[in-house]
Each structure stands twice: as C-alpha cells, then as structure tokens.
PDB file of C-alpha atoms in Angstrom:
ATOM      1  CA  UNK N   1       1.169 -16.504   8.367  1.00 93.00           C
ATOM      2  CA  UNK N   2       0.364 -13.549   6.148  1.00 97.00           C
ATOM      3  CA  UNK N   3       2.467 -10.931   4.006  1.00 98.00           C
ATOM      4  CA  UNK N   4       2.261  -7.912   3.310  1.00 98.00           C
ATOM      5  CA  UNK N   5       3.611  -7.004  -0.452  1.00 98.00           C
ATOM      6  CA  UNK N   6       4.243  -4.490  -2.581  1.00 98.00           C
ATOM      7  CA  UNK N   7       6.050  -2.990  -5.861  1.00 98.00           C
ATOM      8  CA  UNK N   8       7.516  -0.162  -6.750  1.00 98.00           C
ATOM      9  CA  UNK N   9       9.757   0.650  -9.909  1.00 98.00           C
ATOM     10  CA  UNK N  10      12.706   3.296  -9.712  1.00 98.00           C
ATOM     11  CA  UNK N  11      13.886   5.441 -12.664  1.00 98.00           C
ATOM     12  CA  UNK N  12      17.434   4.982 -11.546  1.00 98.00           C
ATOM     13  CA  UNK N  13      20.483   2.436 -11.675  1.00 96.00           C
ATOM     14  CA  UNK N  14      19.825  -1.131  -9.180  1.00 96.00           C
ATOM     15  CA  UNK N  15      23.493   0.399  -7.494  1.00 95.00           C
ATOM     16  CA  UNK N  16      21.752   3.302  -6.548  1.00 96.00           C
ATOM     17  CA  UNK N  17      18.531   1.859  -5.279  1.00 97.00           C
ATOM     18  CA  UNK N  18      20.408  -0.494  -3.076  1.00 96.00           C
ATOM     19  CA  UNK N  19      22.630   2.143  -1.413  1.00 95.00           C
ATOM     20  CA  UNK N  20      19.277   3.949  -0.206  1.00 97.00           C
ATOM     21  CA  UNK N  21      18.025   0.921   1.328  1.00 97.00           C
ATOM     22  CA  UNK N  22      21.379  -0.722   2.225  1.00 96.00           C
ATOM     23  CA  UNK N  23      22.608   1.572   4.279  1.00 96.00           C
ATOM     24  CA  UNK N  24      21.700   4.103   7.253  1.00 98.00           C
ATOM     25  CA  UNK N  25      22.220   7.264   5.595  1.00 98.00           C
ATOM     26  CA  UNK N  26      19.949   5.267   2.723  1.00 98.00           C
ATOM     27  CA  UNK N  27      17.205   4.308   4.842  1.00 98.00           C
ATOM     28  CA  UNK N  28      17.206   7.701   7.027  1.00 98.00           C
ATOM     29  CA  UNK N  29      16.301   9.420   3.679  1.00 98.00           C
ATOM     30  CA  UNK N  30      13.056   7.988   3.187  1.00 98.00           C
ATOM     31  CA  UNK N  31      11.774   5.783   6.367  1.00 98.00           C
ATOM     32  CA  UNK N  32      12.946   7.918   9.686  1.00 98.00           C
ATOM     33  CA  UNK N  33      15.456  10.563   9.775  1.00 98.00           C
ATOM     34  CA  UNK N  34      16.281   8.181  13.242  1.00 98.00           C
ATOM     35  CA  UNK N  35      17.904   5.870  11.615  1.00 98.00           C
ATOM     36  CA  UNK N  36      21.347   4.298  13.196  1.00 98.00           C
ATOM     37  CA  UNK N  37      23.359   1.094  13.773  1.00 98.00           C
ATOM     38  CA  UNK N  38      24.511  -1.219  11.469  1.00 96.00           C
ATOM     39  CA  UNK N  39      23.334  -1.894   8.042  1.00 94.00           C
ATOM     40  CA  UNK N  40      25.761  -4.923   7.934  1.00 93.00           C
ATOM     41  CA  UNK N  41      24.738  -8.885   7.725  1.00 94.00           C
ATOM     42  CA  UNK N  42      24.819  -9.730  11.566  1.00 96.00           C
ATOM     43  CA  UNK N  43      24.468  -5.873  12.484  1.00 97.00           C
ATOM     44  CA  UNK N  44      21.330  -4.371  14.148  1.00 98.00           C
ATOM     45  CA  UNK N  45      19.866  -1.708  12.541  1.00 98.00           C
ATOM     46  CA  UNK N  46      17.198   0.569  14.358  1.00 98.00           C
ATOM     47  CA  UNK N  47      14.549   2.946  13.683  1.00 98.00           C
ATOM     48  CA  UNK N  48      12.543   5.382  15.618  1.00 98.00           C
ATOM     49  CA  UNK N  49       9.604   7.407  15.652  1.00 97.00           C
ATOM     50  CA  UNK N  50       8.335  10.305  17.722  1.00 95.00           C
ATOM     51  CA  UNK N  51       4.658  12.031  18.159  1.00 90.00           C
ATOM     52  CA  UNK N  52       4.002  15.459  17.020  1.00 87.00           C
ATOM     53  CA  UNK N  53       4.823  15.957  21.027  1.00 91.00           C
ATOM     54  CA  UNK N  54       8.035  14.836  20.729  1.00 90.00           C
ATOM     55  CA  UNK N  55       8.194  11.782  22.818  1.00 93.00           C
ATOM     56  CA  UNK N  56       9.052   8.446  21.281  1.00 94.00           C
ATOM     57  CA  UNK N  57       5.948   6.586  20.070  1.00 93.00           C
ATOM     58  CA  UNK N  58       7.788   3.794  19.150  1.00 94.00           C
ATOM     59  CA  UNK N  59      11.240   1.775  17.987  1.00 97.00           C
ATOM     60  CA  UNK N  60      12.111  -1.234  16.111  1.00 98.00           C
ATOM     61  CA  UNK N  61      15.283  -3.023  15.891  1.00 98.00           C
ATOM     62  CA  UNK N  62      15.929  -5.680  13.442  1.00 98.00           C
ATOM     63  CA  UNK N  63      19.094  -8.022  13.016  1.00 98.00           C
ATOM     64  CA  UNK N  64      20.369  -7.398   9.635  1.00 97.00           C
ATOM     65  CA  UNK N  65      20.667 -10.796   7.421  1.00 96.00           C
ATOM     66  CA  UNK N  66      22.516 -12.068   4.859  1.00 90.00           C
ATOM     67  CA  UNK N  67      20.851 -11.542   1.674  1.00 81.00           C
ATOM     68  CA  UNK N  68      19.354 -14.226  -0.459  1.00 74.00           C
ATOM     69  CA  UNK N  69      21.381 -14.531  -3.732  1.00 67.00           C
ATOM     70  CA  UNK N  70      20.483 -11.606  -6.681  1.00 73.00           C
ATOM     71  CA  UNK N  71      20.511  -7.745  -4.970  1.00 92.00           C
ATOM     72  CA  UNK N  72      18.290  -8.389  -1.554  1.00 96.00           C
ATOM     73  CA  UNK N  73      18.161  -6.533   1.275  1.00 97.00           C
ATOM     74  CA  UNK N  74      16.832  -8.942   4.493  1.00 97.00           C
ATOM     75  CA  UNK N  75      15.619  -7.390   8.040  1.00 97.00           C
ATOM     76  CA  UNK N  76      14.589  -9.575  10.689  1.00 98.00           C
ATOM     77  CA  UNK N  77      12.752  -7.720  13.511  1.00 98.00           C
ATOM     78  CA  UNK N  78      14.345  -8.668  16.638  1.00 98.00           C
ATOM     79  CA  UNK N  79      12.368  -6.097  19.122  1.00 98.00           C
ATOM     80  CA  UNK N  80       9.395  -3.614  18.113  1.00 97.00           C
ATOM     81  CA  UNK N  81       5.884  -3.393  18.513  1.00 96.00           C
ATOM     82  CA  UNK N  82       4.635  -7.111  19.283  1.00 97.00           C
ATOM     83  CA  UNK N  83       2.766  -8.039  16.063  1.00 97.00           C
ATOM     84  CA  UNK N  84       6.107  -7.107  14.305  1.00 97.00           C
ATOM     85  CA  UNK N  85       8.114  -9.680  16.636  1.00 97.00           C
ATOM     86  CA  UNK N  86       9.445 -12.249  14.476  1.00 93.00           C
ATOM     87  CA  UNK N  87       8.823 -10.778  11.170  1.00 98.00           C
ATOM     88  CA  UNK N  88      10.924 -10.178   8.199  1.00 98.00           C
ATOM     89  CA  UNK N  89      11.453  -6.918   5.946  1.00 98.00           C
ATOM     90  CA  UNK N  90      12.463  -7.757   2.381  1.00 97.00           C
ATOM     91  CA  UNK N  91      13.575  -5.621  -0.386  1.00 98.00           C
ATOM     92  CA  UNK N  92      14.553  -7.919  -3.771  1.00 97.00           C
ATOM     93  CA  UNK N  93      16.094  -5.460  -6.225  1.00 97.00           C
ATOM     94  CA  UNK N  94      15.868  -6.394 -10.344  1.00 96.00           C
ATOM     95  CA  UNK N  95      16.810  -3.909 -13.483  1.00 96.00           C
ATOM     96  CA  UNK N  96      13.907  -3.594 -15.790  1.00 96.00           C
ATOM     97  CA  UNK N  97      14.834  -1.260 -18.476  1.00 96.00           C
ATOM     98  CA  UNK N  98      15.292   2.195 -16.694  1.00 96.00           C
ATOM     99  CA  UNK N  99      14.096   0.854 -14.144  1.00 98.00           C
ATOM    100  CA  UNK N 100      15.169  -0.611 -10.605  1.00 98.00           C
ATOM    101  CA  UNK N 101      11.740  -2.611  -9.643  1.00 98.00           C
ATOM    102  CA  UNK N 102      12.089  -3.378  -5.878  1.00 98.00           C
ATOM    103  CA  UNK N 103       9.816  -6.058  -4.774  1.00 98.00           C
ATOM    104  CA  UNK N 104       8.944  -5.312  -1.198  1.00 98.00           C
ATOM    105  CA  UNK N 105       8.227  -7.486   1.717  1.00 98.00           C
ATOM    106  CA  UNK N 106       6.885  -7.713   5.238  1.00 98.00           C
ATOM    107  CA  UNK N 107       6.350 -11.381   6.130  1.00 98.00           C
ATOM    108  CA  UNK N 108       4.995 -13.483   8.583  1.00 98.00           C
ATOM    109  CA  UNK N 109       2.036 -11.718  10.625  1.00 98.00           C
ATOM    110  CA  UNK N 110       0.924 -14.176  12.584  1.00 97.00           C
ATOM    111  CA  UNK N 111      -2.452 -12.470  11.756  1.00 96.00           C
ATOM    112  CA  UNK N 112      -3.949 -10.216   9.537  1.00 96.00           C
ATOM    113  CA  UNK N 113      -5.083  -7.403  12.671  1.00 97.00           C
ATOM    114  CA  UNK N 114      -5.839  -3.997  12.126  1.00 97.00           C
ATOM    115  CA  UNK N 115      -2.354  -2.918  12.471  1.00 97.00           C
ATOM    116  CA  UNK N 116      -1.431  -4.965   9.615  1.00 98.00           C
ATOM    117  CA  UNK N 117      -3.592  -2.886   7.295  1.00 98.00           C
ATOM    118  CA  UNK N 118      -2.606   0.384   8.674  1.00 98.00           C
ATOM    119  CA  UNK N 119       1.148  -0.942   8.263  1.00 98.00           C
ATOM    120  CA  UNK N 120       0.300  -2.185   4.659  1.00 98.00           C
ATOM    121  CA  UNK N 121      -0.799   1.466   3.814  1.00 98.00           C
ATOM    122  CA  UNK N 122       1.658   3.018   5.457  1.00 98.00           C
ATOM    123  CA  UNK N 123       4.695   0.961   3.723  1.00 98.00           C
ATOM    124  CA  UNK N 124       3.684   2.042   0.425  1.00 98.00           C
ATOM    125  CA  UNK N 125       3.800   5.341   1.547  1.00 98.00           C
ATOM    126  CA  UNK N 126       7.339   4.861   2.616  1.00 98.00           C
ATOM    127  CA  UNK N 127       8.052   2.600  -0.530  1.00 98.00           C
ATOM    128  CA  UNK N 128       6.751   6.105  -2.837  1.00 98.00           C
ATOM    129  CA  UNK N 129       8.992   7.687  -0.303  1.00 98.00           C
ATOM    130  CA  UNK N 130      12.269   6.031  -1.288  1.00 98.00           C
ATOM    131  CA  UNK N 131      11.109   6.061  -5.326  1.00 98.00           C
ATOM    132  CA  UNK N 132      11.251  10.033  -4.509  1.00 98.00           C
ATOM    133  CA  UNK N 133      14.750  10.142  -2.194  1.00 98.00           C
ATOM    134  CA  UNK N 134      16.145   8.162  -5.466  1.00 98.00           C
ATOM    135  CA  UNK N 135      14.577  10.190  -8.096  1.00 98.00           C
ATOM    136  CA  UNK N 136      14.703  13.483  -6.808  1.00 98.00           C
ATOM    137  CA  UNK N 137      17.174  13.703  -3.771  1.00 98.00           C
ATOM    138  CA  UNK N 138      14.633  13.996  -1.390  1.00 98.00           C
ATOM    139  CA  UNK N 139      12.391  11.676   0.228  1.00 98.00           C
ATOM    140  CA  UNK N 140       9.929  12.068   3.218  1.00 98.00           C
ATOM    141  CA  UNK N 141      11.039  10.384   6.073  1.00 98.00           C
ATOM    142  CA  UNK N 142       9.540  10.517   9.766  1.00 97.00           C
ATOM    143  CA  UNK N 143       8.362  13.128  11.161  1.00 96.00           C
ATOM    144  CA  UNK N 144       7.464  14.301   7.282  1.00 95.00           C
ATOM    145  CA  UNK N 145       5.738  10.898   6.918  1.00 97.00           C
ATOM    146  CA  UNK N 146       2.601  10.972   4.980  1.00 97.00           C
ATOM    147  CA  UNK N 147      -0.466  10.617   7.163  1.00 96.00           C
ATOM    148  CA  UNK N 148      -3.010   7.731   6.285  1.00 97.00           C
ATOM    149  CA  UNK N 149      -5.479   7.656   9.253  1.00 96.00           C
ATOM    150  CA  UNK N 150      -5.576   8.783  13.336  1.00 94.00           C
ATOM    151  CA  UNK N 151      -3.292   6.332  14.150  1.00 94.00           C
ATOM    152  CA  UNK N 152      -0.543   8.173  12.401  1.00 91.00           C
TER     153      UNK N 152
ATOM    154  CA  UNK F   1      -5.628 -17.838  -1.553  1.00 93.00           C
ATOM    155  CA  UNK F   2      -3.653 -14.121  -0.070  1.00 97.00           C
ATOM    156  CA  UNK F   3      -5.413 -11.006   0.255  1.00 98.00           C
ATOM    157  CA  UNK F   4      -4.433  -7.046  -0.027  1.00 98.00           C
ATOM    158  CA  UNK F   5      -5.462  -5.388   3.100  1.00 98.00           C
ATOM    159  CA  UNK F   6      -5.092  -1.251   3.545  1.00 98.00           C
ATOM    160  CA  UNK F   7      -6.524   1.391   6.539  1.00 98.00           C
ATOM    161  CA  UNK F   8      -7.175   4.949   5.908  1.00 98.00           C
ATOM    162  CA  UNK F   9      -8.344   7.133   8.378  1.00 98.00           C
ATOM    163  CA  UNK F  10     -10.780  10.245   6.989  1.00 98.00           C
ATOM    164  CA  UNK F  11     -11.329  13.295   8.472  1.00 98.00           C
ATOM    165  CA  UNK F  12     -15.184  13.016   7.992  1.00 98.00           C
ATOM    166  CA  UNK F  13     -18.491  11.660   9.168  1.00 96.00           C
ATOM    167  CA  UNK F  14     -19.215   7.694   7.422  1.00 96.00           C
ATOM    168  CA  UNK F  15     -21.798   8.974   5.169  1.00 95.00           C
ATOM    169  CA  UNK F  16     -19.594  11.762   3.093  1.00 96.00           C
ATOM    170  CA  UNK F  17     -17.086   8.534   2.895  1.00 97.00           C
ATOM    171  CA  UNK F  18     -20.251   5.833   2.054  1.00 96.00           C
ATOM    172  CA  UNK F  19     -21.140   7.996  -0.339  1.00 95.00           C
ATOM    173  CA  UNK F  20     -17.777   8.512  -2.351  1.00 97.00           C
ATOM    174  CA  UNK F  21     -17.058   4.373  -1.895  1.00 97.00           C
ATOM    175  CA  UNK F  22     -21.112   3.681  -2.981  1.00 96.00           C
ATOM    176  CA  UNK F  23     -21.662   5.309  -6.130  1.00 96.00           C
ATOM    177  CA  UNK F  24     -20.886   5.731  -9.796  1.00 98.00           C
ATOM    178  CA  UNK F  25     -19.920   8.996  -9.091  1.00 98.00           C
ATOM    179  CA  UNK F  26     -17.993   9.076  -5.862  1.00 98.00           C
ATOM    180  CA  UNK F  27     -15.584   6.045  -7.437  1.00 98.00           C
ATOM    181  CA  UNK F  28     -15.076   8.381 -10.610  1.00 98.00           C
ATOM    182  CA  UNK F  29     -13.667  10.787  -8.261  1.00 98.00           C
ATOM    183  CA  UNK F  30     -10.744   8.539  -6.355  1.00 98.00           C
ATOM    184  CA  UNK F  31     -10.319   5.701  -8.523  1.00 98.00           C
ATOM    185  CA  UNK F  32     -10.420   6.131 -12.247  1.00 98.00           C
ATOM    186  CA  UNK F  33     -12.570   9.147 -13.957  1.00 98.00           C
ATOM    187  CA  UNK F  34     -14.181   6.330 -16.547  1.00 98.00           C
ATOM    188  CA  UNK F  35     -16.224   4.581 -14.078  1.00 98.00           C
ATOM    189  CA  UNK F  36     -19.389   3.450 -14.997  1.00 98.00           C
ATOM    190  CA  UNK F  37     -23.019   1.372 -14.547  1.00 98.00           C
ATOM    191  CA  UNK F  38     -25.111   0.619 -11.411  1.00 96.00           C
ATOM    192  CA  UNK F  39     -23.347   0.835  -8.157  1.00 94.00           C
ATOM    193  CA  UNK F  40     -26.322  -0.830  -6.018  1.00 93.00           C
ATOM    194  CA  UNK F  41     -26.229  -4.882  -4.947  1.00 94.00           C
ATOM    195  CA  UNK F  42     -26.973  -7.140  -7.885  1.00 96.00           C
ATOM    196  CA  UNK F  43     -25.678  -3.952 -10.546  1.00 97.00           C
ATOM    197  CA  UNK F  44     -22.873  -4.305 -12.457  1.00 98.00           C
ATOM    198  CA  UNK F  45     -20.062  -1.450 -11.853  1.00 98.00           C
ATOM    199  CA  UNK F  46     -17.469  -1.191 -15.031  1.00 98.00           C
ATOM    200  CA  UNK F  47     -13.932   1.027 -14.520  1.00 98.00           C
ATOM    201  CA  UNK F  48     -11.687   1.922 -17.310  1.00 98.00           C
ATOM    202  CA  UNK F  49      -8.111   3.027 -17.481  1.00 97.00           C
ATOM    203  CA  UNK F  50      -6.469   4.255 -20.509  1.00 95.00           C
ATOM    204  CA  UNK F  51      -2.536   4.489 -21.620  1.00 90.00           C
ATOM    205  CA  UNK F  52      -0.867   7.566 -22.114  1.00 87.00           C
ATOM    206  CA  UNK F  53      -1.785   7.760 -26.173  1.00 91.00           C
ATOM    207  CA  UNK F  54      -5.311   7.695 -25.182  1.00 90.00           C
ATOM    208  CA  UNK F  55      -5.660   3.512 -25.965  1.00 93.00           C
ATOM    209  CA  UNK F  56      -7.720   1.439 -23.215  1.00 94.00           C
ATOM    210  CA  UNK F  57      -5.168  -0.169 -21.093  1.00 93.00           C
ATOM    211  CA  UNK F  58      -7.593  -2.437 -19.347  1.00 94.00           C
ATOM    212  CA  UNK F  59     -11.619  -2.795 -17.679  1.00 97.00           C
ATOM    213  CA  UNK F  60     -12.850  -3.967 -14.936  1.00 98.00           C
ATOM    214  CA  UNK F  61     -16.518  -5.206 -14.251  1.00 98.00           C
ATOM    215  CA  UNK F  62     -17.345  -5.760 -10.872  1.00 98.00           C
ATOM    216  CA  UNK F  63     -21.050  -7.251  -9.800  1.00 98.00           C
ATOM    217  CA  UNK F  64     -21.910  -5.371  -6.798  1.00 97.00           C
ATOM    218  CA  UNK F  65     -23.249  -7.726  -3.843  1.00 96.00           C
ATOM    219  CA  UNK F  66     -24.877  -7.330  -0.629  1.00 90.00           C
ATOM    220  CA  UNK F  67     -23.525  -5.866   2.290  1.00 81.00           C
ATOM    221  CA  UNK F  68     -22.117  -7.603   5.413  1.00 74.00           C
ATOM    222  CA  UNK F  69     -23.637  -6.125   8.196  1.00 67.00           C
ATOM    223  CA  UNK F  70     -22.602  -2.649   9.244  1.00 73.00           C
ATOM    224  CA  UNK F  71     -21.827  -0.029   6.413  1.00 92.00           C
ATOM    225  CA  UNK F  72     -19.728  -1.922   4.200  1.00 96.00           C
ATOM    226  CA  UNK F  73     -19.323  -2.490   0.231  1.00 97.00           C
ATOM    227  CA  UNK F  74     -18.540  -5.204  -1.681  1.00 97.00           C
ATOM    228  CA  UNK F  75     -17.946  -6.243  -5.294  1.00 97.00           C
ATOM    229  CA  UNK F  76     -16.624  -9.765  -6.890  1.00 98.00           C
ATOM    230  CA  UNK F  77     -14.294  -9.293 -10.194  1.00 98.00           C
ATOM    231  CA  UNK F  78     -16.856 -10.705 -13.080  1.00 98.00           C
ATOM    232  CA  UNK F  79     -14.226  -9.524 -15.897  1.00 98.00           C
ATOM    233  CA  UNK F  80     -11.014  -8.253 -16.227  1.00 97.00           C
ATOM    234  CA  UNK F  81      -7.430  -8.880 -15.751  1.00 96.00           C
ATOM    235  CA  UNK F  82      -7.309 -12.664 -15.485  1.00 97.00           C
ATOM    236  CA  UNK F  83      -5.865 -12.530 -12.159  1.00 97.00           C
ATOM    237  CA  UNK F  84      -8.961 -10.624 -10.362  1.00 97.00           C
ATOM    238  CA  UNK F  85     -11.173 -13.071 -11.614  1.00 97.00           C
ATOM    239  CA  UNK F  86     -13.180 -14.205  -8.844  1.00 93.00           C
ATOM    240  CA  UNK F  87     -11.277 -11.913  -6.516  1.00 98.00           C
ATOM    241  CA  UNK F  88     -13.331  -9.419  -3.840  1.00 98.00           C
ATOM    242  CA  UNK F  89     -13.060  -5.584  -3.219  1.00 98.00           C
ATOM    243  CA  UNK F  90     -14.324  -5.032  -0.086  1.00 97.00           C
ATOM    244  CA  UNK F  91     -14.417  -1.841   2.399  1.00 98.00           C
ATOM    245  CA  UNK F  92     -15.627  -1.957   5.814  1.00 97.00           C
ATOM    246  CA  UNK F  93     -16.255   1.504   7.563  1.00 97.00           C
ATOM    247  CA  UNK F  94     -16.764   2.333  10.990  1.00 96.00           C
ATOM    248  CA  UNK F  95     -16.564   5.916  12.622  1.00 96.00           C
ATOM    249  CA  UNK F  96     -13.598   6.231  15.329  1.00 96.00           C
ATOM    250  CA  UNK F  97     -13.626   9.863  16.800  1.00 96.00           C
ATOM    251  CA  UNK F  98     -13.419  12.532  14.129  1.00 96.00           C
ATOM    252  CA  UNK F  99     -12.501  10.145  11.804  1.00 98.00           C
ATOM    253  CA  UNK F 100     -14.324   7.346   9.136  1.00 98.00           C
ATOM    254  CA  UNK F 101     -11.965   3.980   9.285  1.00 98.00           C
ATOM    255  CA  UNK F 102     -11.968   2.364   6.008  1.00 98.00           C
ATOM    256  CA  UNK F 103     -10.546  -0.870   6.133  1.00 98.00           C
ATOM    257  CA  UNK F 104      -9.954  -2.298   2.682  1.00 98.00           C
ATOM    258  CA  UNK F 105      -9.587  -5.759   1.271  1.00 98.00           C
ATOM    259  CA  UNK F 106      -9.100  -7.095  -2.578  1.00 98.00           C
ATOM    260  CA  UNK F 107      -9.062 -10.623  -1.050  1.00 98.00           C
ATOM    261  CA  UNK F 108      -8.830 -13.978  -2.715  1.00 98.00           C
ATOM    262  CA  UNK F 109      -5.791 -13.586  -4.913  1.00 98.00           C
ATOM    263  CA  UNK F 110      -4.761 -17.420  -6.243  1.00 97.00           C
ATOM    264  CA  UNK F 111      -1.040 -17.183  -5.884  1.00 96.00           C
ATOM    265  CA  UNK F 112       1.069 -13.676  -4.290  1.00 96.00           C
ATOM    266  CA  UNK F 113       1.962 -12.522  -8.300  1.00 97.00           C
ATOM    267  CA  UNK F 114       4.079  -9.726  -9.093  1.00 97.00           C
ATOM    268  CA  UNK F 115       0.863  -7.788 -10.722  1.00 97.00           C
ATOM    269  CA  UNK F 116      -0.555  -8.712  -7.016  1.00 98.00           C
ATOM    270  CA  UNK F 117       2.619  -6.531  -5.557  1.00 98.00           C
ATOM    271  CA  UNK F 118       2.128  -4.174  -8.241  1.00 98.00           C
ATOM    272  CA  UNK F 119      -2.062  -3.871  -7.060  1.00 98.00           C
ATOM    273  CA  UNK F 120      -1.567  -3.376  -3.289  1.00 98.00           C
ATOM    274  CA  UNK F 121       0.961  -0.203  -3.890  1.00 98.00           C
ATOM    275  CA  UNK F 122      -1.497   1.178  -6.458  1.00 98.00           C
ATOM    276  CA  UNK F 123      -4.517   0.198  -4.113  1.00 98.00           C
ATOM    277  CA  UNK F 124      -2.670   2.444  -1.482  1.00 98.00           C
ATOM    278  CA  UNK F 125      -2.460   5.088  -3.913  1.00 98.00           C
ATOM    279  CA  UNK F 126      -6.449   4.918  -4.808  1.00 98.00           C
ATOM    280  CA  UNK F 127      -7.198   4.689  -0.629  1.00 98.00           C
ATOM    281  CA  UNK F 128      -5.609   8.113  -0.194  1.00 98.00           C
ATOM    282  CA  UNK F 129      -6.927   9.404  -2.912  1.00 98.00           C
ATOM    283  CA  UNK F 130     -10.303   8.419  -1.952  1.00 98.00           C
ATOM    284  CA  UNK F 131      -9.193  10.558   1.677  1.00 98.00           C
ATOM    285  CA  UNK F 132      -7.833  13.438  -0.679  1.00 98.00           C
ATOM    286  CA  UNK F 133     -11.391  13.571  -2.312  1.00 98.00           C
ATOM    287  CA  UNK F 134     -13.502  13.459   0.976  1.00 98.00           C
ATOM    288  CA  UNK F 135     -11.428  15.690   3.192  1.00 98.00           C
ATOM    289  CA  UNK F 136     -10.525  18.390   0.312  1.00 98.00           C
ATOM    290  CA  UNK F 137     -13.417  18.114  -2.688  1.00 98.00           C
ATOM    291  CA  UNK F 138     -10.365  16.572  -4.807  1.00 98.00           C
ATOM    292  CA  UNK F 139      -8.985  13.182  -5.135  1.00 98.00           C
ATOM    293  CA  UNK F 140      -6.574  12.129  -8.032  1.00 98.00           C
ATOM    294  CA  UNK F 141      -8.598   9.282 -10.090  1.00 98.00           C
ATOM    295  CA  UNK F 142      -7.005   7.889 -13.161  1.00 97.00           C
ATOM    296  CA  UNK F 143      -5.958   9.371 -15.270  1.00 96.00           C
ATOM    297  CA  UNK F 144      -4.173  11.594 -12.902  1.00 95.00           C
ATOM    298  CA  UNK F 145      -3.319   8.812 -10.682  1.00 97.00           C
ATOM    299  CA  UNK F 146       0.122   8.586  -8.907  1.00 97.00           C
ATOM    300  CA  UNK F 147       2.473   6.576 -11.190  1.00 96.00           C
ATOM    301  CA  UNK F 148       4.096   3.818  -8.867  1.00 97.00           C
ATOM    302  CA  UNK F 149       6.309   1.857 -11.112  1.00 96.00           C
ATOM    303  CA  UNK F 150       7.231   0.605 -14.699  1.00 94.00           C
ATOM    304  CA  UNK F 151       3.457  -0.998 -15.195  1.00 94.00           C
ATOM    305  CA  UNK F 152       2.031   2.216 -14.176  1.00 91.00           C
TER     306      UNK F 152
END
C-alpha cells in the first residue's frame, strides 16, 4: 500500500477550515462545483467532473466516515475510477498559531501507477485551491481546475 | 522507506524540458534562483533558500549520478535537512503527443514526517513551476515561490 500526502497551512480559524471541507457547499468551492449528497458520517458524498466537451469524464462516490478523534474529515471511496476503489481521503485539521494546518491524505494505492502521480499533483492543486476558497472567498474548483499535464 | 511521486505534463519537445531539469541554470529558473555547482553525473549541485529578512533558511547539496536509461536525472541528498539525507530526486521524461511527461520522485523518505507532507505540496509547487518556465520563458523559483503553509 502507498499514500499519497500532503500539507497545507490556512490563515484562518480550524471552524472555518472544517466547514469548507465538511460540507458540500465546502467542498464544491474548491474541488468540483458538482458536488452533492451527504457530507454526514454514513452519508455518500459524490463528485463529478466533465471534459472541456461537456460530457462526464468521470465520478467518484465515497461513504462518508466517522472521524478519528481531534477535527478529521474521513472519505472512503466506495465507486470511482478503479485504482481509487478502496481508498481513503483524509483531512486531519490542527491550529498552529494563525494557522489551520490540514494534513492531507489519500491512502492505500495498491500501487504507485502513473495515475497516482498525476493524482498526487493534482491534489495539491486542489489542496492550494481550498487554502484560497478560505482565504479569499474564492477557490478554483472543476471546470476552473488548474491544469498539470494532457491528462487533465 | 515512502516516496513523493508528482506528473506534469509540458507543452514542449523533451529537450527544452531536459534542459531546464539538467542544468545549473534551468533549476535556477523553477526551483530556487540560488542554485549552484556542476549539474553533470559525479558533480555536486548546491540550492539555497533564504527567509524573508534575507537570512539562509536552509541548503541543499545534491551529488548528481548517472542516468537510468532513457532521458532521466537523478541526484542523492549528500547534505541538508536531516531528513533528505540519503533520499533521491529523480525525474523521468518521456514525450507523449505534444507534450514532455515528467514523472517525479524524491524517494526513500525513512518514516511519512510532517516536513515529508510539507515537501510533496511544495514539490508540486516547483513541478509547475518548472511547466510555467518551459511553456512561457517564466517559472516562479524561490524566492518568489508559492507560499503553501506556516513553514513556507
């Protein structure tokens, strides 16, 4: 198994930060503007993305799960693209000063494939993303994702 | 041992992006404007990032080793934060259409730290800079590097 991991730090109160990635409206602001279900333990919550055509390029839907002690945020993917089957998306949430540092998560790749890297990239894009929608009031969700390479 | 893995995708032929990855002066204009020494196998490559007051807020001196097979670089941590020591930076890039595929490693971390977390957001960072400077003339090296959390 093999994680991908990152770090980000927030100039903004922990209650904030964990509304934007707690619930829809949160998570629509700085992942995919097609955002919807349930951000509740046991709900499912799912995302979607579309090509530049407009057709769907791809979903995910995660169960949502209870959060490990401290201010946590737990996503297990329950349907998605294949390598993602059976992952987990974690956000663990800790004051630092001014700061809100969110320790990110996406664990257990079975292995570490091409996709992984592009998805490694691309979360810290989406990380920066949310760091802006907290910040500023505006983050850049799909379709205003930042581009890292052909694949998207 | 866990690794940081990236992909970026750049609008260019492999030898603009060889060339920007492979010397002294294409790494001073993506990663950090102080870097310095001998960017060819068995040289010793030295970056340098300062704090805001001007103050050196750390070094890195990489020895630069041999090539896998295929256009690739590689350099092993010889000095520097203590844990990089004995760590690899490696970039593998292979041409895929219109664009260069760089697909990025800092492999051999001893334990998933938070200055690990930290590294793979900021590596992100330094990847699309590196696309910034081949596909426009103008990356954002250190010190105008994009500020990711608390740390830096």
């Amino acid at each position: 198994m093999v994680d991908i991991i990152h770090r980000v730090g927030i100039k903004a109160p922990l209650a904030k930060v964990y509304a934007a990635v707690a619930t829809v409206g949160g998570v629509a602001g700085w992942w995919t503007e097609e955002t919807s279900g349930e951000s509740q333990p046991g709900g499912t919550l799912k995302v979607l993305f579309r090509r530049p055509d407009g057709g769907e390029m791809g979903s995910i839907e995660f169960e949502v799960l209870e959060p490990s002690p401290g201010q946590s945020v737990r996503w297990r993917v329950k349907a998605g693209p294949p390598e993602w089957l059976g992952t987990d998306v974690t956000f663990q949430l800790q004051q630092d000063g001014d700061y809100t540092v969110v320790n990110f998560g996406h664990v257990n790749w079975r292995e570490p494939v091409d996709f992984m890297r592009h998805c490694s990239t691309k979360w810290a894009t989406f990380l920066l993303s949310l760091k802006e929608l907290v910040e500023t009031g505006k983050g850049r969700p799909a379709p205003d994702d930042v581009k890292i390479d052909n694949w998207n």
